[in-house]
Short mmCIF file of C-alpha atoms in Angstrom, two decimals:
data_model
loop_
_atom_site.label_atom_id
_atom_site.label_comp_id
_atom_site.label_asym_id
_atom_site.label_seq_id
_atom_site.Cartn_x
_atom_site.Cartn_y
_atom_site.Cartn_z
CA SER A 11 99.19 22.31 51.06
CA ARG A 12 99.80 26.14 52.17
CA VAL A 13 101.20 28.91 49.95
CA ALA A 14 102.10 32.12 49.68
CA CYS A 15 98.81 34.17 47.75
CA ALA A 16 99.22 37.63 46.62
CA ILE A 17 96.11 40.09 46.86
CA GLU A 18 96.30 43.73 45.96
CA ARG A 19 94.39 46.98 45.26
CA TYR A 20 94.15 47.13 41.67
CA THR A 21 91.25 50.30 41.03
CA LEU A 22 89.78 53.06 43.08
CA GLU A 23 86.19 54.08 42.07
CA SER A 24 87.45 57.30 44.27
CA ALA A 25 90.73 57.40 42.94
CA GLY A 26 88.45 57.67 39.61
CA ASP A 27 88.86 54.42 38.87
CA ASP A 28 85.61 53.12 37.38
CA ARG A 29 85.05 50.74 39.77
CA ASP A 30 86.49 48.92 43.15
CA ARG A 31 88.76 46.12 42.23
CA ILE A 32 90.85 43.96 44.83
CA VAL A 33 91.93 41.24 42.64
CA TRP A 34 94.09 37.46 44.11
CA THR A 35 96.04 35.22 43.05
CA GLY A 36 96.89 31.92 44.13
CA PRO A 37 97.27 27.85 42.93
CA LYS A 38 93.36 26.56 42.76
CA GLY A 39 94.20 23.15 42.24
CA PRO A 40 95.81 20.65 43.79
CA GLY A 41 99.75 19.79 44.29
CA ARG A 42 99.90 23.91 43.83
CA ARG A 43 98.73 23.66 40.52
CA GLN A 44 96.95 26.66 38.09
CA LEU A 45 97.50 29.45 39.31
CA VAL A 46 94.52 31.54 38.84
CA ILE A 47 93.63 35.39 39.85
CA LEU A 48 90.37 36.67 41.02
CA THR A 49 88.52 39.89 41.74
CA SER A 50 86.42 41.31 44.37
CA TYR A 51 83.73 44.36 43.62
CA ASP A 52 82.93 44.28 47.31
CA GLU A 53 86.25 45.22 49.09
CA GLY A 54 87.23 41.50 49.56
CA GLU A 55 83.98 39.65 50.94
CA THR A 56 83.57 37.65 48.16
CA PHE A 57 85.57 37.16 44.69
CA THR A 58 84.76 36.62 41.05
CA ASN A 59 85.58 36.00 37.52
CA GLU A 60 88.27 32.97 37.75
CA ARG A 61 91.11 32.93 34.73
CA THR A 62 94.03 30.92 34.65
CA ILE A 63 96.96 32.10 34.09
CA SER A 64 98.62 29.00 34.07
CA THR A 65 97.54 25.22 34.14
CA ASP A 66 101.18 24.05 35.31
CA LEU A 67 102.62 23.79 38.38
CA ALA A 68 102.65 26.60 40.05
CA ALA A 69 104.25 28.16 43.61
CA TYR A 70 104.20 31.54 45.08
CA SER A 71 103.03 35.03 43.53
CA ASP A 72 102.95 37.89 44.00
CA LEU A 73 100.80 41.13 42.75
CA THR A 74 102.19 44.83 41.53
CA LYS A 75 99.64 47.80 39.69
CA LEU A 76 102.01 48.70 36.32
CA SER A 77 102.09 52.37 35.82
CA ASP A 78 100.16 51.49 32.33
CA GLY A 79 97.89 50.45 34.34
CA ARG A 80 98.30 46.71 33.64
CA LEU A 81 98.82 44.22 36.61
CA GLY A 82 102.05 41.87 37.25
CA VAL A 83 102.29 38.56 38.38
CA LEU A 84 105.06 37.57 39.87
CA TRP A 85 105.31 33.92 40.72
CA GLU A 86 107.06 30.58 40.87
CA ARG A 87 106.68 27.94 38.18
CA ASP A 88 107.96 23.85 37.14
CA ASP A 89 108.62 22.59 40.25
CA TYR A 90 110.78 26.43 41.41
CA LYS A 91 112.46 26.43 38.50
CA TYR A 92 112.01 29.76 37.54
CA ILE A 93 110.17 32.64 38.18
CA THR A 94 107.76 34.55 35.56
CA PHE A 95 106.05 37.66 35.10
CA THR A 96 102.44 37.82 33.47
CA PRO A 97 101.17 41.58 32.63
CA LEU A 98 97.38 40.92 32.67
CA ASP A 99 95.06 43.99 31.76
CA ARG A 100 91.42 44.41 32.56
CA GLU A 101 90.49 42.39 29.35
CA PHE A 102 91.99 39.23 30.49
CA LEU A 103 90.30 39.92 33.84
CA GLU A 104 87.64 41.19 32.59
CA PRO A 105 86.19 39.46 28.76
#
């Protein structure tokens, strides 16, 4: 089923970061299950490094870069009953 996903520029080499990164979040599995995050190093042409945020029901998600350099993921869970905020560090994205 259709669902709103999120995409955000995470790092920018021209701004002093080690490389360009764009990240995407959305449910992977059928029935809006398994919220994942993927990273692009080629300006969105391809996405790799799939990491699972949750294996449960997960619907809409949004992303923001936090002031401490981590990513913040805001997402719906548990059959739309809760909005959850999950901070992620770069080590989670690139183990």
